[in-house]
Short mmCIF file of C-alpha atoms in Angstrom, two decimals:
data_model
loop_
_atom_site.label_atom_id
_atom_site.label_comp_id
_atom_site.label_asym_id
_atom_site.label_seq_id
_atom_site.Cartn_x
_atom_site.Cartn_y
_atom_site.Cartn_z
CA MET A 1 37.48 -10.33 36.85
CA ILE A 2 35.01 -13.22 36.69
CA GLU A 3 33.25 -14.04 33.45
CA ILE A 4 30.74 -16.83 33.28
CA GLU A 5 28.93 -17.91 30.14
CA ASN A 6 26.23 -20.50 29.60
CA LEU A 7 27.05 -22.66 32.61
CA GLN A 8 25.22 -25.97 32.50
CA LYS A 9 25.19 -28.73 35.04
CA SER A 10 23.00 -31.73 35.75
CA PHE A 11 22.88 -34.20 38.61
CA GLY A 12 21.50 -37.25 36.83
CA SER A 13 18.33 -36.14 35.09
CA LEU A 14 17.99 -33.02 37.25
CA GLN A 15 19.30 -29.94 35.52
CA VAL A 16 20.58 -27.61 38.26
CA LEU A 17 22.25 -24.95 36.14
CA LYS A 18 20.55 -23.83 32.93
CA ASN A 19 22.71 -21.46 30.89
CA ILE A 20 23.93 -19.22 33.68
CA SER A 21 25.82 -16.17 32.45
CA PHE A 22 27.08 -13.17 34.40
CA SER A 23 30.26 -11.34 35.19
CA VAL A 24 31.77 -9.73 38.24
CA SER A 25 34.19 -6.85 38.02
CA LYS A 26 37.11 -6.16 40.32
CA ASN A 27 36.14 -4.85 43.77
CA GLU A 28 32.52 -5.69 43.18
CA VAL A 29 30.38 -7.43 45.81
CA VAL A 30 27.65 -9.63 44.36
CA ALA A 31 24.97 -11.23 46.51
CA VAL A 32 23.26 -14.30 45.09
CA ILE A 33 19.80 -14.97 46.52
CA GLY A 34 17.07 -17.44 45.75
CA PRO A 35 15.10 -20.35 47.19
CA SER A 36 16.90 -23.54 48.19
CA GLY A 37 17.46 -25.84 45.25
CA SER A 38 17.77 -22.90 42.89
CA GLY A 39 21.36 -23.85 41.99
CA LYS A 40 23.09 -20.91 43.66
CA SER A 41 25.45 -23.04 45.77
CA THR A 42 26.25 -25.31 42.82
CA MET A 43 27.06 -22.26 40.73
CA LEU A 44 29.37 -20.89 43.41
CA ARG A 45 31.06 -24.26 43.99
CA SER A 46 31.73 -24.74 40.30
CA LEU A 47 33.70 -21.46 40.23
CA ILE A 48 36.32 -23.00 42.54
CA TYR A 49 36.19 -26.48 40.98
CA LEU A 50 34.31 -28.21 43.80
CA GLU A 51 31.74 -29.10 41.14
CA GLN A 52 32.44 -29.78 37.49
CA VAL A 53 30.07 -28.23 34.99
CA ASP A 54 28.83 -30.06 31.89
CA GLY A 55 29.03 -27.05 29.63
CA GLY A 56 29.87 -23.36 29.51
CA THR A 57 32.81 -21.11 30.25
CA ILE A 58 34.38 -19.83 33.46
CA LYS A 59 37.12 -17.27 33.04
CA ILE A 60 38.84 -15.83 36.11
CA ASP A 61 41.22 -12.88 35.79
CA GLY A 62 42.05 -13.73 32.18
CA ASP A 63 42.54 -17.48 32.68
CA TYR A 64 40.04 -20.12 31.67
CA LEU A 65 39.01 -22.66 34.29
CA VAL A 66 36.72 -24.20 31.72
CA LYS A 67 36.13 -23.06 28.15
CA GLU A 68 32.94 -24.15 26.40
CA GLY A 69 32.73 -27.26 28.53
CA THR A 70 36.40 -28.25 28.27
CA TYR A 71 38.49 -27.90 31.40
CA SER A 72 42.01 -26.49 31.30
CA ASN A 73 45.00 -28.63 32.30
CA ASN A 74 45.63 -29.32 35.99
CA GLN A 75 48.30 -26.67 36.29
CA THR A 76 46.01 -23.96 34.97
CA ILE A 77 43.14 -25.17 37.15
CA LYS A 78 45.42 -24.91 40.16
CA ARG A 79 46.52 -21.40 39.20
CA VAL A 80 42.96 -20.23 38.59
CA THR A 81 41.47 -21.67 41.76
CA SER A 82 44.34 -20.34 43.87
CA LYS A 83 43.12 -16.82 43.10
CA MET A 84 39.98 -17.56 45.10
CA GLY A 85 39.22 -18.30 48.71
CA MET A 86 36.08 -20.00 49.89
CA VAL A 87 34.06 -19.82 53.10
CA PHE A 88 31.62 -22.68 53.71
CA GLN A 89 28.25 -22.83 55.39
CA HIS A 90 29.56 -25.37 57.92
CA PHE A 91 32.96 -23.65 58.37
CA ASN A 92 34.91 -26.86 57.62
CA LEU A 93 37.66 -25.94 60.06
CA PHE A 94 40.17 -28.70 60.79
CA PRO A 95 39.10 -29.94 64.24
CA HIS A 96 42.46 -31.50 65.07
CA LEU A 97 44.33 -28.22 64.62
CA THR A 98 44.31 -25.07 66.75
CA VAL A 99 43.07 -21.79 65.30
CA LYS A 100 46.66 -20.76 64.52
CA GLN A 101 47.42 -24.14 62.92
CA ASN A 102 44.21 -23.95 60.87
CA LEU A 103 45.38 -20.65 59.41
CA GLU A 104 48.96 -21.76 58.86
CA LEU A 105 48.55 -25.27 57.44
CA ALA A 106 47.96 -24.22 53.83
CA PRO A 107 50.65 -21.49 53.63
CA ARG A 108 53.15 -23.88 55.22
CA VAL A 109 52.55 -26.89 52.98
CA THR A 110 51.94 -24.95 49.77
CA LYS A 111 54.84 -22.57 50.52
CA LYS A 112 52.93 -19.61 49.11
CA ILE A 113 54.17 -17.23 51.78
CA PRO A 114 57.76 -16.99 53.12
CA LYS A 115 58.03 -18.90 56.39
CA ASP A 116 58.99 -15.95 58.59
CA GLU A 117 56.01 -13.94 57.39
CA ILE A 118 53.39 -16.59 58.11
CA SER A 119 52.92 -15.90 61.80
CA LYS A 120 52.78 -12.15 61.14
CA HIS A 121 49.92 -12.78 58.70
CA THR A 122 48.21 -15.03 61.23
CA GLU A 123 48.28 -12.38 63.92
CA ARG A 124 47.15 -9.62 61.61
CA LEU A 125 44.20 -11.63 60.30
CA LEU A 126 43.11 -12.92 63.70
CA GLU A 127 43.19 -9.37 64.99
CA LYS A 128 41.09 -8.31 62.02
CA VAL A 129 38.38 -10.85 62.86
CA GLY A 130 38.74 -10.11 66.57
CA LEU A 131 40.02 -13.51 67.67
CA LEU A 132 43.67 -12.91 68.50
CA ASP A 133 43.05 -14.30 71.99
CA LYS A 134 41.77 -17.60 70.55
CA MET A 135 44.96 -18.40 68.66
CA ASP A 136 45.76 -21.61 70.56
CA VAL A 137 42.20 -22.82 71.01
CA TYR A 138 40.76 -25.81 69.12
CA PRO A 139 37.70 -25.15 66.93
CA GLY A 140 35.60 -27.42 69.17
CA ASN A 141 35.79 -24.77 71.89
CA LEU A 142 34.59 -21.89 69.72
CA SER A 143 31.05 -20.63 69.09
CA GLY A 144 29.63 -20.88 65.57
CA GLY A 145 30.22 -17.21 64.89
CA GLN A 146 33.82 -17.48 66.08
CA LYS A 147 34.37 -20.56 63.91
CA GLN A 148 33.13 -18.76 60.83
CA ARG A 149 35.37 -15.76 61.57
CA VAL A 150 38.34 -18.14 61.85
CA ALA A 151 37.29 -19.71 58.54
CA ILE A 152 37.29 -16.27 56.90
CA ALA A 153 40.74 -15.52 58.31
CA ARG A 154 41.95 -18.92 57.05
CA ALA A 155 40.64 -18.16 53.55
CA LEU A 156 42.43 -14.79 53.63
CA MET A 157 45.80 -16.32 54.56
CA LEU A 158 46.61 -17.16 50.97
CA GLN A 159 45.80 -13.58 49.90
CA PRO A 160 43.10 -14.40 47.36
CA ASP A 161 41.82 -11.82 44.88
CA ILE A 162 38.30 -13.13 45.16
CA LEU A 163 36.35 -14.53 48.12
CA LEU A 164 33.38 -16.84 47.70
CA PHE A 165 30.88 -17.26 50.55
CA ASP A 166 28.44 -20.16 50.52
CA GLU A 167 25.66 -19.20 52.93
CA PRO A 168 28.16 -18.10 55.59
CA THR A 169 25.53 -17.44 58.28
CA SER A 170 22.95 -20.16 57.56
CA ALA A 171 24.34 -22.57 60.17
CA LEU A 172 24.54 -19.92 62.89
CA ASP A 173 22.20 -18.98 65.71
CA PRO A 174 20.49 -15.70 64.77
CA GLU A 175 22.31 -13.71 67.45
CA LEU A 176 25.69 -14.83 66.06
CA THR A 177 25.16 -13.79 62.43
CA GLY A 178 25.95 -10.12 63.13
CA GLU A 179 29.60 -10.67 64.03
CA VAL A 180 30.21 -12.64 60.83
CA LEU A 181 28.35 -10.21 58.58
CA LYS A 182 30.35 -7.35 60.13
CA VAL A 183 33.61 -9.00 59.05
CA ILE A 184 32.28 -9.51 55.51
CA GLN A 185 31.13 -5.90 55.39
CA GLU A 186 34.59 -4.71 56.45
CA LEU A 187 36.09 -6.77 53.63
CA ALA A 188 33.68 -5.10 51.22
CA GLU A 189 34.81 -1.70 52.47
CA GLU A 190 38.40 -2.77 51.74
CA SER A 191 37.32 -3.45 48.14
CA MET A 192 37.63 -7.24 48.22
CA THR A 193 35.91 -8.85 45.24
CA MET A 194 33.24 -11.15 46.65
CA ILE A 195 30.36 -13.38 45.69
CA VAL A 196 28.09 -14.11 48.63
CA VAL A 197 25.31 -16.68 48.48
CA THR A 198 23.02 -15.60 51.27
CA HIS A 199 19.55 -15.50 52.79
CA GLU A 200 20.28 -12.28 54.67
CA MET A 201 18.32 -9.71 52.66
CA GLU A 202 19.14 -6.74 54.90
CA PHE A 203 22.82 -7.56 54.65
CA ALA A 204 22.60 -7.99 50.87
CA LYS A 205 20.92 -4.60 50.56
CA ARG A 206 23.55 -2.91 52.72
CA VAL A 207 26.72 -4.51 51.38
CA ALA A 208 26.17 -5.80 47.85
CA ASP A 209 26.76 -3.72 44.74
CA ARG A 210 24.55 -6.07 42.80
CA ILE A 211 21.97 -8.75 43.49
CA ILE A 212 21.45 -11.88 41.42
CA PHE A 213 18.18 -13.69 42.02
CA MET A 214 18.21 -17.33 40.92
CA ASP A 215 15.41 -19.86 40.65
CA GLU A 216 15.34 -23.35 39.15
CA GLY A 217 18.85 -23.09 37.74
CA LYS A 218 18.32 -19.77 36.00
CA ILE A 219 19.07 -16.14 36.73
CA VAL A 220 15.62 -14.56 37.00
CA GLU A 221 16.56 -11.03 37.80
CA THR A 222 19.69 -9.01 38.43
CA GLY A 223 20.43 -5.42 39.29
CA ASP A 224 21.38 -3.06 42.09
CA PRO A 225 20.03 -4.00 45.53
CA ILE A 226 17.39 -1.30 45.77
CA SER A 227 15.75 -2.12 42.46
CA VAL A 228 15.84 -5.92 42.86
CA LEU A 229 14.88 -6.08 46.52
CA GLU A 230 12.47 -3.16 46.80
CA ASN A 231 11.08 -2.89 43.33
CA PRO A 232 11.41 -6.31 41.68
CA GLN A 233 10.22 -6.52 38.08
CA LYS A 234 9.63 -10.25 37.82
CA GLU A 235 6.68 -12.04 39.35
CA ARG A 236 8.91 -14.86 40.70
CA THR A 237 11.19 -12.39 42.51
CA LYS A 238 8.20 -10.65 44.09
CA ARG A 239 6.80 -13.95 45.31
CA PHE A 240 10.14 -15.03 46.78
CA LEU A 241 10.73 -11.73 48.57
CA SER A 242 7.23 -11.54 50.01
CA GLY A 243 7.56 -15.13 51.17
CA ILE A 244 10.70 -14.29 53.13
CA GLU A 245 9.11 -11.32 54.86
CA LYS A 246 6.27 -13.42 56.16
CA MET B 1 53.62 -74.37 97.63
CA SER B 2 57.16 -73.13 98.03
CA PHE B 3 58.68 -70.03 96.56
CA ASP B 4 61.17 -72.26 94.77
CA TYR B 5 58.35 -74.14 93.06
CA ILE B 6 56.81 -70.89 91.84
CA LEU B 7 60.17 -69.90 90.39
CA THR B 8 60.70 -73.20 88.60
CA VAL B 9 57.24 -73.00 87.05
CA LEU B 10 57.47 -69.31 86.19
CA LYS B 11 60.82 -69.51 84.43
CA PRO B 12 59.64 -71.48 81.35
CA MET B 13 56.35 -69.56 81.37
CA LEU B 14 58.17 -66.25 81.15
CA GLU B 15 60.26 -67.64 78.32
CA GLY B 16 57.01 -68.63 76.62
CA ALA B 17 55.71 -65.11 77.26
CA GLN B 18 58.61 -63.81 75.19
CA ILE B 19 57.29 -65.74 72.20
CA THR B 20 53.83 -64.36 72.93
CA ILE B 21 55.16 -60.79 73.03
CA LEU B 22 57.33 -61.32 69.96
CA LEU B 23 54.36 -62.56 67.97
CA PHE B 24 52.19 -59.71 69.26
CA LEU B 25 54.70 -57.01 68.26
CA LEU B 26 55.38 -58.63 64.89
CA VAL B 27 51.67 -58.81 64.06
CA ILE B 28 50.85 -55.30 65.29
CA VAL B 29 53.62 -53.48 63.42
CA THR B 30 52.94 -55.28 60.15
CA SER B 31 49.17 -55.77 60.11
CA ILE B 32 48.31 -52.13 60.89
CA PRO B 33 50.06 -50.66 57.83
CA LEU B 34 48.97 -53.66 55.75
CA GLY B 35 45.39 -53.11 56.93
CA PHE B 36 45.55 -49.45 55.91
CA LEU B 37 46.83 -50.49 52.49
CA VAL B 38 43.89 -52.91 52.13
CA THR B 39 41.49 -50.07 53.08
CA LEU B 40 42.93 -47.97 50.28
CA LEU B 41 42.57 -50.91 47.86
CA VAL B 42 38.93 -51.38 48.88
CA ARG B 43 38.37 -47.69 48.11
CA SER B 44 40.19 -47.95 44.78
CA ARG B 45 38.36 -46.66 41.75
CA LEU B 46 39.40 -49.77 39.85
CA LYS B 47 36.50 -52.13 40.54
CA ILE B 48 38.59 -55.30 40.13
CA ILE B 49 41.10 -54.20 42.77
CA SER B 50 38.32 -53.19 45.14
CA TYR B 51 36.58 -56.56 44.70
CA LEU B 52 39.81 -58.49 45.26
CA ALA B 53 40.46 -56.57 48.48
CA GLN B 54 36.89 -57.15 49.63
CA THR B 55 37.17 -60.87 48.88
CA TYR B 56 40.36 -61.02 50.91
CA ILE B 57 38.61 -59.38 53.87
CA TYR B 58 35.64 -61.72 53.49
CA LEU B 59 37.87 -64.83 53.51
CA MET B 60 39.90 -63.71 56.50
CA ARG B 61 36.92 -62.64 58.59
CA GLY B 62 34.66 -65.41 57.42
CA THR B 63 36.78 -68.36 58.53
CA PRO B 64 38.15 -69.22 61.99
CA LEU B 65 41.60 -67.90 62.82
CA LEU B 66 42.41 -71.39 64.15
CA LEU B 67 41.61 -72.89 60.74
CA GLN B 68 43.84 -70.32 59.04
CA LEU B 69 46.64 -71.16 61.47
CA LEU B 70 46.33 -74.88 60.79
CA PHE B 71 46.29 -74.19 57.06
CA PHE B 72 49.44 -72.06 57.09
CA VAL B 73 51.39 -74.34 59.42
CA PHE B 74 50.29 -77.80 58.24
CA GLY B 75 48.35 -77.18 55.03
CA LEU B 76 50.76 -75.15 52.89
CA PRO B 77 53.38 -77.94 52.52
CA LEU B 78 50.64 -80.31 51.30
CA ILE B 79 49.75 -78.19 48.27
CA PRO B 80 50.73 -80.18 45.12
CA PHE B 81 53.90 -79.07 43.28
CA VAL B 82 54.56 -75.84 45.23
CA GLY B 83 54.08 -77.34 48.69
CA GLU B 84 57.66 -78.48 49.10
CA TYR B 85 58.83 -74.86 48.80
CA LEU B 86 56.32 -73.72 51.41
CA ILE B 87 57.71 -75.56 54.40
CA LEU B 88 58.18 -72.67 56.76
CA ASP B 89 59.31 -72.48 60.34
CA ARG B 90 56.16 -73.11 62.39
CA PHE B 91 56.42 -69.75 64.17
CA VAL B 92 56.88 -67.91 60.87
CA ALA B 93 53.94 -69.69 59.25
CA ALA B 94 51.75 -68.95 62.26
CA ALA B 95 52.84 -65.30 62.33
CA LEU B 96 51.92 -65.01 58.65
CA ALA B 97 48.42 -66.31 59.34
CA PHE B 98 48.01 -63.86 62.23
CA ILE B 99 49.22 -60.91 60.15
CA LEU B 100 46.90 -61.64 57.23
CA ASN B 101 43.96 -62.21 59.55
CA TYR B 102 44.46 -59.08 61.64
CA ALA B 103 45.15 -56.92 58.58
CA ALA B 104 41.62 -57.72 57.38
CA TYR B 105 40.09 -56.60 60.69
CA PHE B 106 42.22 -53.46 60.83
CA ALA B 107 41.25 -52.68 57.23
CA GLU B 108 37.58 -52.65 58.23
CA ILE B 109 38.30 -50.49 61.28
CA PHE B 110 40.19 -47.97 59.15
CA ARG B 111 37.45 -47.96 56.53
CA GLY B 112 34.98 -47.00 59.24
CA GLY B 113 37.35 -44.25 60.37
CA LEU B 114 37.58 -42.81 56.87
CA ILE B 115 33.82 -42.93 56.34
CA SER B 116 33.31 -40.90 59.50
CA ILE B 117 35.29 -37.94 58.15
CA ASP B 118 33.10 -35.16 56.80
CA LYS B 119 33.34 -34.44 53.08
CA GLY B 120 33.76 -30.77 53.97
CA GLN B 121 37.25 -31.56 55.26
CA TYR B 122 38.34 -32.69 51.79
CA GLU B 123 36.70 -29.64 50.22
CA ALA B 124 38.36 -27.21 52.64
CA ALA B 125 41.74 -28.82 51.95
CA GLN B 126 41.15 -28.62 48.19
CA VAL B 127 40.22 -24.93 48.11
CA LEU B 128 43.26 -24.18 50.30
CA GLY B 129 45.46 -25.69 47.60
CA LEU B 130 46.52 -28.92 49.33
CA ASN B 131 47.18 -31.84 47.01
CA LYS B 132 45.83 -35.36 47.64
CA PHE B 133 48.89 -36.53 49.57
CA GLN B 134 49.03 -33.42 51.77
CA THR B 135 45.30 -33.73 52.43
CA THR B 136 45.63 -37.36 53.48
CA VAL B 137 48.64 -36.85 55.74
CA ARG B 138 47.82 -33.47 57.28
CA VAL B 139 44.03 -33.49 57.43
CA ILE B 140 42.51 -36.95 57.08
CA LEU B 141 44.90 -39.32 58.88
CA PRO B 142 45.13 -37.36 62.15
CA GLN B 143 41.34 -37.31 62.39
CA MET B 144 41.03 -40.94 61.38
CA ILE B 145 43.53 -42.04 64.03
CA ARG B 146 41.46 -40.47 66.77
CA THR B 147 38.30 -42.21 65.58
CA VAL B 148 39.90 -45.63 65.23
CA LEU B 149 41.92 -45.67 68.47
CA PRO B 150 39.22 -47.33 70.62
CA PRO B 151 38.52 -50.17 68.14
CA VAL B 152 42.25 -50.62 67.47
CA ALA B 153 42.79 -50.91 71.24
CA ASN B 154 40.06 -53.53 71.35
CA GLU B 155 41.61 -55.49 68.52
CA SER B 156 45.09 -55.31 70.07
CA ILE B 157 43.84 -56.74 73.35
CA THR B 158 42.12 -59.53 71.46
CA LEU B 159 45.42 -60.24 69.72
CA VAL B 160 47.25 -60.70 73.03
CA LYS B 161 44.81 -63.44 73.94
CA ASP B 162 44.66 -64.94 70.44
CA THR B 163 48.40 -65.63 70.62
CA ALA B 164 47.40 -68.56 72.85
CA LEU B 165 46.22 -70.26 69.64
CA LEU B 166 49.89 -71.00 68.96
CA TYR B 167 49.25 -73.84 71.41
CA ALA B 168 47.23 -75.59 68.70
CA VAL B 169 50.11 -75.60 66.22
CA ALA B 170 52.69 -76.66 68.79
CA VAL B 171 54.67 -73.46 68.97
CA PRO B 172 55.61 -73.29 72.65
CA GLU B 173 54.36 -70.06 74.19
CA LEU B 174 53.03 -68.91 77.55
CA LEU B 175 49.96 -71.12 77.75
CA HIS B 176 51.86 -74.18 76.49
CA PHE B 177 54.29 -74.05 79.42
CA ALA B 178 51.46 -73.45 81.88
CA GLN B 179 49.61 -76.51 80.56
CA THR B 180 52.80 -78.59 80.76
CA ALA B 181 53.29 -77.65 84.40
CA VAL B 182 49.63 -78.35 85.22
CA ASN B 183 49.85 -81.84 83.71
CA ARG B 184 53.20 -82.65 85.31
CA ASP B 185 52.61 -81.31 88.83
CA PHE B 186 48.90 -81.93 89.16
CA THR B 187 48.13 -78.37 90.32
CA ILE B 188 46.15 -75.63 88.61
CA MET B 189 48.30 -72.81 90.01
CA PRO B 190 50.24 -72.35 86.71
CA PHE B 191 46.94 -71.41 85.03
CA PHE B 192 46.52 -68.61 87.52
CA PHE B 193 50.07 -67.45 86.90
CA ALA B 194 49.37 -67.45 83.17
CA ALA B 195 46.19 -65.43 83.73
CA ILE B 196 48.16 -62.85 85.73
CA ILE B 197 50.79 -62.56 83.00
CA TYR B 198 48.10 -62.05 80.33
CA LEU B 199 46.41 -59.48 82.53
CA LEU B 200 49.68 -57.60 82.97
CA MET B 201 50.20 -57.51 79.21
CA THR B 202 46.69 -56.24 78.53
CA LEU B 203 47.05 -53.71 81.35
CA VAL B 204 50.11 -52.22 79.66
CA LEU B 205 48.14 -52.01 76.40
CA THR B 206 45.11 -50.47 78.08
CA LEU B 207 47.25 -47.76 79.66
CA LEU B 208 49.14 -47.14 76.42
CA PHE B 209 45.92 -46.64 74.44
CA LYS B 210 44.47 -44.42 77.18
CA TYR B 211 47.55 -42.25 76.81
CA LEU B 212 47.25 -42.20 73.00
CA GLU B 213 43.57 -41.28 73.15
CA LYS B 214 44.43 -38.36 75.39
CA LYS B 215 47.22 -37.31 73.07
CA PHE B 216 44.97 -37.39 70.02
CA SER B 217 41.99 -35.65 71.62
CA TYR B 218 41.66 -32.06 70.58
CA GLU B 219 39.94 -29.79 73.03
#
């Protein structure tokens, strides 16, 4: 479903992605872990064209977003990125719109869903994330965990095939992470294809089919959660994991 | 002081107030969109356009409004060769100076409003498939308006009072008629009447902007 080859990206003289290659199959949940500055967010953001890479290939569901460093035309980019939804660390809800309006803005202006079905979708998704009663509330009156659940529902409105999560719980108080992780876990159980950049090791172990450990712009180690997290082969992975536990 | 006297003084002053209000409305409805356009030019990726817009703002904010008024009303016709085509009605020339001056201030206010919007808002709009125009109209502008309302209110109230500068270019407005009455009748009462009329106008504006701020608050 997602094929990535030799991704390269620099900010000025700092090389943040050094020949990243991996693929994700349909219905797979991949957790990307690693220290801050390892390039994991940049990698994720380049999949949905929030960052432009300098070289490499990104192929989503048969279509190229970028092929050996050359980007496709705008129409193709639009088609490719519309297959993905993204959830941000800082939610990025629209503060001037109610929860319902946040969900419905994109389907209304992009006309991806028939008008009479939009509010049905809204209700179904808000029920799914447990916030049906907050429909007419502005984001400013929600807790962090509630905001992130709204953001997930908003990303699901356009019925993406793939969901990308960029540290979805890093901006939350510890006692609020559970409610967000629960929603992501439910999506995993419904076989949504997901890439989750996260610092939540327990969650990664429980939900991910595969772990990718990145450091300094490279993939250091990858494999199933048990082997990477409990029996890491590489020295760097061991050091990172023991650092987190302390 | 008789009631009749008050009426005879007030009548021309209220007529002058009409000019004041006319100028105010004309300047507000043109300089706000013009100011937004200048903001967009300042943010243009073409360096030359951005510099031109910045120079325009610098000139307009860096020189006295009174000087600009004098230039537009009395200076334009003196320009060699083209001057004879630039003899405008005094009110029109003055209004032009006001519009260009206020557009520069509004441009800076709007620029501040745009800067204050988090980059995450653009990113969220992009991943949801909104194009640039949809993002600006549906996501950015509504948030910008809320941020800029207090400074725009400030600027509007300043404009009401700045209209009195028409006095300097001999366009009869509220203050002009007050001054005439003061000189003729040897009483300062007309100044107080003028102050009350200005206060009423700014009161209406204050209430209007209070209402708008409430309307654009989201909680």
